[in-house]
Amino acid sequence: MIQYILESIAFQLLFLIIYDLFLKKETFFQWNRLYLIGTYLLSMVLPWIKIEALKTKVVESSVIYPEFLWNMNNADIIVSENTQQEVSWLIIILFSGMLLASIFFLYKLYQIYTLKKKGQIEYFSDFTRIIIKNSEIAFSYFKSIYLGDKVVSKSHNCVIEHELVHIKQGHSYDLVFFELLRILNWFNPLVYVYQSRISEVHEFIADSIVAKTNKKEHYQLLLSQVFDTQHISFINPFYKSSLIKKRIVMLQKSKSKKVFQLKYLVLIPLVAGMLIYTSCEGESKTEAETAITETSLIVASSKTIEVNDLENQSEEEKKEINALFEKAKIAKETAVYTINDKNGKYIEIKTDETGIVSVDVHTSETDYGNELSVPFDVIEQVPIFPGCEDAEDKRACFQKAMYKHISKNFKYPEEAQEQGIQGKVNILFIIQEDGSIDGLKMRGPSPLLEDEASRIISKLPIMTPGKQKGKTVKVPFSIPITFKLK
């Protein structure tokens, strides 16, 4: 969530820089209005857009033993812990700010309600005029125009025409939209900048239209007069001291040439760059370990791979081995896929129309010995978890018992809670021929989570070993444990 907020604010900043540098001084007021509203909405949406074609994945280094074993078990178990601070200070601050902003918004509405209640209301076909006694205010709010009686006593037709432009073009909707965003994003200073910019554009639009039917010099003189104004951010005040000079300057400015509208095309490369940024994914180590690139899939078109040394594979050889195994998993044909090295060691993958039948792994003593080793998902007789001896589906019972064991023995490390560490720990271990657990390997975002995963696995009971073709074998078993803080 924090990353989304930061990305959204960064995009807003870029959009505002483009606006202030290239567009703010042009007389394309309606285009600028659309730009400000549209780019704010874009900044809220773009961080969520991930274009598949633009995604890039970073593949991390793999261990010596074949990578496919890490991904044989697709099931995932999620263990979570409610932290001691169920509602963090960050959440408290966020909602406290929203509450205060909401109260301030309601107070502004109350100010307008009070003015209307004590004013003299007159109804016209296009608007409602509310005259306030002993006042020189002049502003519009939706279809109501609030005027002080001192303004009405003077020549105020220009003021009425000006406020009618705001009413007809629905400028109050824009301001209320940003006011609501100020409640949700009270911590974001750029939402206030956006509201200020849109308010300026509203005045420029109304001034440009009124100046066409009224003598420009007279209108400028009227602007220079002093009126009272209500400091309410979602009304359209006729007079606002910080804006008067800008409005007069813009009235004197020549109409921008149409060719300058091409400046808006700068949005195309800017948005494209943002999409590339949001779509690129440098995956975390635990997610990228088993990624296969398109290049490696081309190499896997052969059913046999020759490598120098299975125990010391190059990065390219690791990709080739993983890709060959991926090909075998979807082959759906009777075939034998082999990976040989110059030392006579090999991996043999046998498949038929049901998928992978067996995997023989013959490497060194450092990699689970020279005996037959068959992954859990493809072994004929799976290891039996204590209590699953009479189960009809022993494979499913093993999985269920494993999840129960992890949930029962799980304890979220306190230090990891304090640091807000969470994520997936990939675990690979070997169920030996005697049913014991050995060869534990782990990959996770933090040693704190890995240590806890190791402690859980160390408590696994002795199992009935797995068998392939009637022979007791070693069974590599992998399972991801996702540590999640609530």
Coordinates of C-alpha atoms in Angstrom, one line a residue:
M1 CA 0.0 0.0 0.0
I2 CA 2.8 2.4 0.9
Q3 CA 4.5 1.6 -2.4
Y4 CA 1.2 2.4 -4.2
I5 CA 0.9 5.8 -2.4
L6 CA 4.5 6.7 -3.2
E7 CA 4.2 5.8 -6.9
S8 CA 0.9 7.7 -7.1
I9 CA 2.4 10.8 -5.6
A10 CA 5.5 10.5 -7.8
F11 CA 3.3 10.4 -10.9
Q12 CA 1.3 13.4 -9.8
L13 CA 4.5 15.4 -9.3
L14 CA 5.6 14.6 -12.8
F15 CA 2.3 15.5 -14.2
L16 CA 2.3 18.8 -12.3
I17 CA 5.8 19.6 -13.5
I18 CA 4.8 19.1 -17.1
Y19 CA 1.7 21.3 -16.5
D20 CA 3.6 24.2 -14.9
L21 CA 6.5 24.1 -17.4
F22 CA 4.5 23.7 -20.7
L23 CA 0.8 24.2 -20.3
K24 CA 0.0 26.6 -17.4
K25 CA 0.6 29.8 -19.4
E26 CA -1.4 28.7 -22.5
T27 CA -4.9 29.9 -23.1
F28 CA -6.2 26.3 -23.7
F29 CA -8.2 26.5 -20.5
Q30 CA -10.7 23.7 -21.2
W31 CA -7.8 21.4 -22.2
N32 CA -6.0 22.3 -19.0
R33 CA -9.1 21.6 -17.0
L34 CA -9.3 18.1 -18.6
Y35 CA -5.5 17.6 -18.1
L36 CA -5.6 18.3 -14.4
I37 CA -8.6 16.1 -13.7
G38 CA -7.4 13.3 -16.0
T39 CA -3.8 13.2 -14.8
Y40 CA -4.9 12.9 -11.2
L41 CA -7.1 10.0 -12.0
L42 CA -4.3 8.5 -14.1
S43 CA -1.9 8.8 -11.2
M44 CA -4.4 6.7 -9.1
V45 CA -4.8 4.0 -11.7
L46 CA -1.4 3.6 -13.3
P47 CA 0.3 2.0 -10.3
W48 CA -2.2 -0.9 -10.6
I49 CA -1.7 -1.5 -14.3
K50 CA 0.7 -4.3 -15.2
I51 CA 1.1 -4.9 -19.0
E52 CA 2.1 -8.5 -19.5
A53 CA 4.2 -7.7 -22.6
L54 CA 6.3 -5.2 -20.6
K55 CA 7.0 -7.4 -17.6
T56 CA 10.6 -8.3 -17.0
K57 CA 11.6 -11.0 -14.5
V58 CA 15.0 -11.3 -12.8
V59 CA 16.1 -14.9 -12.4
E60 CA 18.2 -15.5 -9.4
S61 CA 21.0 -18.0 -9.0
S62 CA 20.0 -21.6 -8.3
V63 CA 21.5 -24.3 -6.1
I64 CA 23.4 -27.3 -7.5
Y65 CA 20.5 -29.7 -7.2
P66 CA 18.0 -29.6 -10.1
E67 CA 15.7 -26.6 -9.7
F68 CA 12.5 -28.4 -10.6
L69 CA 12.5 -30.1 -7.3
W70 CA 11.8 -26.8 -5.6
N71 CA 8.5 -26.4 -7.5
M72 CA 7.2 -30.0 -7.5
N73 CA 4.5 -29.3 -4.9
N74 CA 2.4 -26.4 -6.1
A75 CA 0.3 -26.2 -2.9
D76 CA 1.1 -23.4 -0.6
I77 CA 0.4 -23.0 3.1
I78 CA -0.1 -19.6 4.6
V79 CA 0.6 -19.0 8.3
S80 CA -0.2 -15.7 9.8
E81 CA 0.1 -13.9 13.0
N82 CA -1.9 -11.0 14.4
T83 CA 0.7 -8.6 15.7
Q84 CA 0.5 -7.2 19.2
Q85 CA -0.4 -3.9 17.7
E86 CA -3.4 -5.0 15.7
V87 CA -4.1 -1.4 14.6
S88 CA -0.7 0.1 13.9
W89 CA 0.1 3.7 14.7
L90 CA 0.3 4.3 10.9
I91 CA -3.4 3.3 10.5
I92 CA -4.4 5.4 13.5
I93 CA -2.7 8.5 12.1
L94 CA -4.2 7.9 8.7
F95 CA -7.7 7.6 9.9
S96 CA -7.3 10.4 12.4
G97 CA -6.2 12.7 9.6
M98 CA -9.2 11.6 7.5
L99 CA -11.5 12.3 10.4
L100 CA -10.2 15.8 11.0
A101 CA -10.3 16.5 7.3
S102 CA -14.0 15.3 7.2
I103 CA -14.9 17.5 10.2
F104 CA -13.3 20.5 8.4
F105 CA -15.2 19.7 5.2
L106 CA -18.5 19.5 7.2
Y107 CA -17.6 22.9 8.8
K108 CA -17.3 24.4 5.4
L109 CA -20.6 23.1 4.4
Y110 CA -22.1 24.5 7.6
Q111 CA -20.6 27.9 6.7
I112 CA -22.4 27.9 3.3
Y113 CA -25.6 26.7 5.0
T114 CA -25.4 29.5 7.5
L115 CA -25.0 32.1 4.8
K116 CA -28.0 30.7 2.9
K117 CA -30.1 30.6 6.0
K118 CA -29.5 34.3 6.9
G119 CA -29.6 35.5 3.3
Q120 CA -32.4 36.8 1.1
I121 CA -33.2 34.1 -1.5
E122 CA -34.3 34.9 -5.0
Y123 CA -35.1 32.2 -7.6
F124 CA -34.3 32.6 -11.3
S125 CA -34.6 30.2 -14.2
D126 CA -30.8 29.4 -14.4
F127 CA -29.7 30.0 -10.8
T128 CA -30.7 31.0 -7.3
R129 CA -29.4 34.3 -6.0
I130 CA -28.8 34.7 -2.3
I131 CA -28.2 38.2 -1.0
I132 CA -26.2 38.7 2.2
K133 CA -26.8 41.8 4.2
N134 CA -23.8 44.1 5.0
S135 CA -21.4 42.1 2.9
E136 CA -19.3 42.4 -0.2
I137 CA -18.9 38.6 -0.9
A138 CA -19.4 37.2 -4.4
F139 CA -19.1 33.5 -5.1
S140 CA -21.1 30.6 -6.6
Y141 CA -21.7 27.1 -5.2
F142 CA -23.4 24.7 -7.7
K143 CA -26.5 26.5 -8.9
S144 CA -26.5 29.2 -6.2
I145 CA -24.8 32.7 -6.4
Y146 CA -24.0 34.4 -3.2
L147 CA -23.8 38.2 -3.4
G148 CA -23.3 40.8 -0.7
D149 CA -25.9 43.6 -0.8
K150 CA -23.0 46.1 -1.3
V151 CA -22.1 44.3 -4.5
V152 CA -25.7 44.3 -5.7
S153 CA -26.0 48.0 -5.2
K154 CA -23.1 48.5 -7.7
S155 CA -22.9 47.3 -11.3
H156 CA -22.8 43.6 -10.8
N157 CA -23.9 42.2 -14.1
C158 CA -20.4 41.1 -14.9
V159 CA -20.2 39.3 -11.6
I160 CA -23.5 37.4 -12.3
E161 CA -22.3 36.5 -15.8
H162 CA -19.0 35.3 -14.4
E163 CA -20.6 33.1 -11.8
L164 CA -23.1 31.7 -14.3
V165 CA -20.2 30.3 -16.3
H166 CA -19.1 28.4 -13.3
I167 CA -22.6 27.1 -12.8
K168 CA -23.2 26.1 -16.4
Q169 CA -19.8 24.3 -16.7
G170 CA -20.2 22.5 -13.4
H171 CA -17.0 23.9 -11.8
S172 CA -18.3 23.1 -8.3
Y173 CA -18.2 19.4 -9.1
D174 CA -14.5 19.7 -9.9
L175 CA -13.7 21.5 -6.6
V176 CA -15.8 19.1 -4.5
F177 CA -14.1 16.1 -6.2
F178 CA -10.7 17.4 -5.1
E179 CA -12.1 18.3 -1.7
L180 CA -13.1 14.7 -1.2
L181 CA -9.7 13.6 -2.4
R182 CA -8.2 15.9 0.3
I183 CA -10.1 13.9 2.9
L184 CA -8.8 10.6 1.6
N185 CA -5.3 11.9 0.8
W186 CA -4.9 14.6 3.5
F187 CA -1.2 13.6 3.8
N188 CA -0.5 14.3 0.2
P189 CA 0.4 17.9 -0.4
L190 CA 0.0 17.6 -4.2
V191 CA -3.8 17.2 -3.9
Y192 CA -3.9 20.7 -2.6
V193 CA -1.7 21.9 -5.5
Y194 CA -4.1 20.2 -7.9
Q195 CA -7.1 21.9 -6.3
S196 CA -5.4 25.3 -6.5
R197 CA -4.5 24.8 -10.2
I198 CA -8.0 23.7 -11.1
S199 CA -9.5 26.7 -9.3
E200 CA -7.2 29.0 -11.3
V201 CA -8.3 27.4 -14.6
H202 CA -12.0 27.9 -13.6
E203 CA -11.4 31.6 -13.2
F204 CA -9.6 31.8 -16.5
I205 CA -12.4 30.0 -18.3
A206 CA -15.1 32.3 -16.8
D207 CA -13.0 35.5 -17.4
S208 CA -12.4 34.6 -21.0
I209 CA -16.1 34.0 -21.7
V210 CA -17.3 37.1 -19.9
A211 CA -14.7 39.3 -21.5
K212 CA -16.1 38.5 -25.0
T213 CA -19.4 40.2 -24.2
N214 CA -18.1 43.0 -21.9
K215 CA -15.6 45.6 -22.5
K216 CA -12.3 44.1 -21.4
E217 CA -11.0 47.3 -19.7
H218 CA -14.2 47.6 -17.7
Y219 CA -14.0 44.0 -16.6
Q220 CA -10.4 44.4 -15.5
L221 CA -11.4 47.5 -13.5
L222 CA -14.1 45.5 -11.8
L223 CA -11.6 42.7 -10.9
S224 CA -9.3 45.3 -9.3
Q225 CA -12.0 46.4 -6.9
V226 CA -11.9 44.9 -3.4
F227 CA -14.6 42.4 -2.4
D228 CA -14.9 40.2 0.6
T229 CA -14.5 36.5 0.0
Q230 CA -15.1 33.3 1.9
H231 CA -12.1 31.1 2.4
I232 CA -13.8 27.9 1.3
S233 CA -11.8 25.7 -1.0
F234 CA -14.7 24.3 -3.0
I235 CA -16.6 27.5 -3.9
N236 CA -16.0 29.7 -7.0
P237 CA -15.3 33.2 -5.5
F238 CA -15.4 36.1 -7.9
Y239 CA -12.7 37.9 -6.0
K240 CA -9.6 36.1 -4.6
S241 CA -6.6 38.3 -3.9
S242 CA -4.0 35.7 -4.8
L243 CA -5.7 35.2 -8.2
I244 CA -6.6 38.7 -9.3
K245 CA -3.2 39.6 -10.8
K246 CA -3.0 36.3 -12.6
R247 CA -6.5 36.7 -14.0
I248 CA -5.7 40.2 -15.3
V249 CA -2.5 39.1 -16.9
M250 CA -4.3 36.2 -18.6
L251 CA -7.0 38.6 -19.9
Q252 CA -4.3 40.7 -21.5
K253 CA -2.6 37.6 -23.0
S254 CA -3.0 36.9 -26.7
K255 CA -4.8 33.7 -27.6
S256 CA -2.3 30.8 -27.9
K257 CA -1.7 29.4 -31.3
K258 CA -3.3 26.0 -32.0
V259 CA 0.0 24.5 -32.9
F260 CA 0.9 24.8 -29.2
Q261 CA -1.7 22.1 -28.5
L262 CA 0.9 19.7 -29.6
K263 CA 2.4 20.2 -26.1
Y264 CA -0.2 17.9 -24.7
L265 CA 1.4 15.0 -26.7
V266 CA 4.2 15.0 -24.1
L267 CA 1.7 12.9 -22.1
I268 CA 2.2 10.0 -24.5
P269 CA 5.9 9.2 -23.7
L270 CA 5.3 10.2 -20.1
V271 CA 2.5 7.7 -19.5
A272 CA 4.3 5.1 -21.6
G273 CA 7.3 5.4 -19.3
M274 CA 5.1 5.1 -16.2
L275 CA 3.5 1.9 -17.7
I276 CA 6.9 0.4 -18.3
Y277 CA 7.9 1.2 -14.8
T278 CA 4.8 -0.3 -13.2
S279 CA 4.9 -3.4 -15.4
C280 CA 8.5 -4.2 -14.9
E281 CA 8.9 -6.7 -12.1
G282 CA 12.2 -7.5 -10.4
E283 CA 10.8 -10.6 -8.7
S284 CA 11.9 -11.5 -5.2
K285 CA 14.3 -14.4 -4.9
T286 CA 11.7 -16.8 -3.7
E287 CA 9.4 -16.0 -6.6
A288 CA 12.1 -16.0 -9.3
E289 CA 14.0 -19.1 -8.4
T290 CA 12.1 -21.4 -10.9
A291 CA 11.4 -18.9 -13.7
I292 CA 12.1 -20.1 -17.2
T293 CA 13.0 -17.7 -20.0
E294 CA 11.8 -17.9 -23.6
T295 CA 15.4 -18.4 -24.7
S296 CA 15.8 -21.5 -22.5
L297 CA 12.7 -23.1 -23.8
I298 CA 14.2 -23.1 -27.3
V299 CA 17.2 -25.0 -26.0
A300 CA 14.8 -27.6 -24.5
S301 CA 13.5 -28.8 -27.9
S302 CA 16.0 -31.7 -27.6
K303 CA 15.3 -34.7 -25.4
T304 CA 18.9 -35.0 -24.3
I305 CA 21.1 -32.4 -22.8
E306 CA 24.9 -32.7 -22.3
V307 CA 26.5 -30.6 -19.6
N308 CA 30.0 -30.4 -18.2
D309 CA 29.2 -31.2 -14.6
L310 CA 25.8 -31.7 -12.9
E311 CA 27.3 -30.7 -9.6
N312 CA 28.7 -27.4 -10.9
Q313 CA 26.3 -26.2 -13.5
S314 CA 26.7 -22.9 -15.4
E315 CA 23.8 -20.5 -15.4
E316 CA 23.0 -21.4 -18.9
E317 CA 23.0 -25.2 -18.1
K318 CA 20.7 -24.6 -15.1
K319 CA 18.2 -22.9 -17.5
E320 CA 18.5 -25.7 -19.9
I321 CA 17.8 -28.3 -17.2
N322 CA 14.8 -26.5 -15.8
A323 CA 13.4 -26.0 -19.3
L324 CA 13.8 -29.7 -20.2
F325 CA 11.9 -30.6 -17.1
E326 CA 9.2 -28.1 -17.9
K327 CA 8.9 -29.7 -21.3
A328 CA 8.7 -33.2 -19.8
K329 CA 5.9 -32.1 -17.4
I330 CA 3.6 -31.1 -20.4
A331 CA 4.9 -33.7 -22.9
K332 CA 1.9 -36.2 -22.5
E333 CA 3.8 -38.9 -24.4
T334 CA 6.0 -41.9 -23.7
A335 CA 9.5 -40.6 -23.7
V336 CA 12.8 -40.5 -21.8
Y337 CA 14.4 -37.1 -21.2
T338 CA 18.0 -37.2 -20.0
I339 CA 20.6 -34.8 -18.7
N340 CA 24.2 -36.2 -18.9
D341 CA 27.5 -34.9 -17.8
K342 CA 31.1 -35.9 -18.7
N343 CA 31.6 -37.7 -15.4
G344 CA 28.9 -40.3 -16.1
K345 CA 26.3 -38.7 -13.7
Y346 CA 22.8 -38.2 -15.1
I347 CA 19.2 -37.2 -14.5
E348 CA 16.6 -39.4 -16.2
I349 CA 13.0 -38.3 -16.6
K350 CA 10.5 -40.8 -17.8
T351 CA 7.0 -39.7 -19.1
D352 CA 3.9 -41.2 -20.6
E353 CA 0.5 -39.8 -21.5
T354 CA -0.3 -39.1 -17.9
G355 CA 2.8 -36.9 -17.5
I356 CA 6.0 -37.6 -15.5
V357 CA 6.3 -41.2 -14.3
S358 CA 9.7 -41.2 -12.6
V359 CA 12.8 -39.2 -12.1
D360 CA 16.2 -40.9 -11.5
V361 CA 18.8 -38.6 -10.1
H362 CA 22.4 -40.0 -10.1
T363 CA 24.8 -37.4 -8.9
S364 CA 27.3 -37.3 -6.0
E365 CA 27.0 -38.0 -2.3
T366 CA 26.6 -34.2 -1.6
D367 CA 23.4 -34.4 -3.6
Y368 CA 21.4 -37.1 -1.9
G369 CA 23.5 -40.1 -3.0
N370 CA 23.6 -42.4 -6.0
E371 CA 20.4 -44.2 -5.1
L372 CA 17.2 -43.7 -7.0
S373 CA 15.5 -40.4 -6.0
V374 CA 11.9 -39.7 -7.0
P375 CA 10.0 -36.5 -6.3
F376 CA 6.8 -36.7 -4.2
D377 CA 4.4 -35.7 -7.0
V378 CA 5.5 -38.5 -9.3
I379 CA 6.4 -41.4 -7.0
E380 CA 4.2 -44.5 -7.2
Q381 CA 3.9 -45.1 -3.4
V382 CA 4.2 -41.8 -1.5
P383 CA 5.8 -41.7 2.0
I384 CA 3.2 -42.3 4.7
F385 CA 2.7 -39.6 7.3
P386 CA 1.9 -41.2 10.8
G387 CA -1.8 -41.4 11.0
C388 CA -2.3 -41.8 7.2
E389 CA -1.8 -45.6 7.1
D390 CA -5.4 -46.4 6.5
A391 CA -6.2 -43.4 4.4
E392 CA -7.7 -44.1 0.9
D393 CA -5.7 -41.3 -0.7
K394 CA -2.4 -41.3 1.1
R395 CA -1.0 -38.5 -1.0
A396 CA -3.8 -36.2 -0.1
C397 CA -3.6 -37.3 3.5
F398 CA 0.2 -36.6 3.6
Q399 CA -0.4 -33.1 2.3
K400 CA -3.2 -32.5 4.9
A401 CA -1.1 -33.8 7.7
M402 CA 1.9 -31.7 6.7
Y403 CA -0.2 -28.5 6.7
K404 CA -1.7 -29.5 10.1
H405 CA 1.8 -30.1 11.5
I406 CA 3.0 -26.7 10.2
S407 CA 0.0 -24.8 11.6
K408 CA 0.3 -26.6 15.0
N409 CA 4.0 -25.9 15.5
F410 CA 4.0 -22.4 13.9
K411 CA 5.2 -19.5 16.0
Y412 CA 5.8 -16.1 14.2
P413 CA 9.3 -14.9 15.3
E414 CA 8.8 -11.8 17.5
E415 CA 11.8 -10.0 15.9
A416 CA 10.2 -10.5 12.4
Q417 CA 6.9 -9.1 13.7
E418 CA 8.7 -6.0 15.1
Q419 CA 10.5 -5.5 11.8
G420 CA 7.4 -6.1 9.7
I421 CA 9.1 -9.0 7.9
Q422 CA 6.8 -11.3 5.9
G423 CA 7.0 -13.4 2.7
K424 CA 7.4 -16.8 1.3
V425 CA 9.9 -19.4 2.4
N426 CA 10.5 -22.2 -0.1
I427 CA 11.5 -25.4 1.7
L428 CA 13.0 -28.6 0.2
F429 CA 13.9 -31.7 2.2
I430 CA 14.5 -35.4 1.6
I431 CA 12.5 -38.2 3.1
Q432 CA 15.2 -40.8 3.4
E433 CA 14.9 -44.6 2.9
D434 CA 14.4 -45.0 6.6
G435 CA 11.7 -42.4 6.8
S436 CA 13.8 -39.7 8.5
I437 CA 14.1 -36.1 7.3
D438 CA 17.4 -34.9 5.9
G439 CA 19.0 -32.5 3.4
L440 CA 16.9 -29.4 4.4
K441 CA 17.3 -26.4 2.1
M442 CA 15.5 -23.1 2.3
R443 CA 15.0 -19.9 0.5
G444 CA 13.3 -17.0 2.1
P445 CA 13.2 -13.2 2.5
S446 CA 14.9 -13.3 5.9
P447 CA 17.0 -15.7 8.1
L448 CA 14.4 -15.1 10.8
L449 CA 11.7 -16.7 8.8
E450 CA 14.0 -19.4 7.5
D451 CA 15.0 -20.4 11.1
E452 CA 11.4 -20.7 12.1
A453 CA 10.7 -22.9 9.0
S454 CA 13.7 -25.1 9.9
R455 CA 12.4 -25.5 13.5
I456 CA 9.0 -26.6 12.2
I457 CA 10.5 -29.2 9.8
S458 CA 12.8 -30.5 12.5
K459 CA 9.7 -31.6 14.4
L460 CA 8.4 -33.8 11.6
P461 CA 8.0 -37.4 12.8
I462 CA 9.6 -40.5 11.2
M463 CA 7.5 -41.6 8.2
T464 CA 7.0 -44.8 6.2
P465 CA 9.4 -44.3 3.3
G466 CA 8.3 -44.0 -0.3
K467 CA 8.6 -46.7 -2.9
Q468 CA 9.2 -46.7 -6.7
K469 CA 8.7 -50.0 -8.6
G470 CA 8.8 -51.8 -5.3
K471 CA 12.1 -50.3 -4.2
T472 CA 12.5 -47.9 -1.2
V473 CA 13.8 -44.6 -2.5
K474 CA 14.6 -41.1 -1.3
V475 CA 11.8 -38.7 -1.9
P476 CA 12.5 -34.9 -2.3
F477 CA 9.5 -32.9 -1.0
S478 CA 9.1 -29.2 -1.4
I479 CA 6.5 -26.9 0.1
P480 CA 6.3 -23.1 0.3
I481 CA 5.3 -21.5 3.6
T482 CA 4.0 -18.0 3.4
F483 CA 4.5 -15.9 6.5
K484 CA 1.9 -13.2 6.7
L485 CA 1.3 -10.4 9.2
K486 CA -2.3 -9.3 9.8

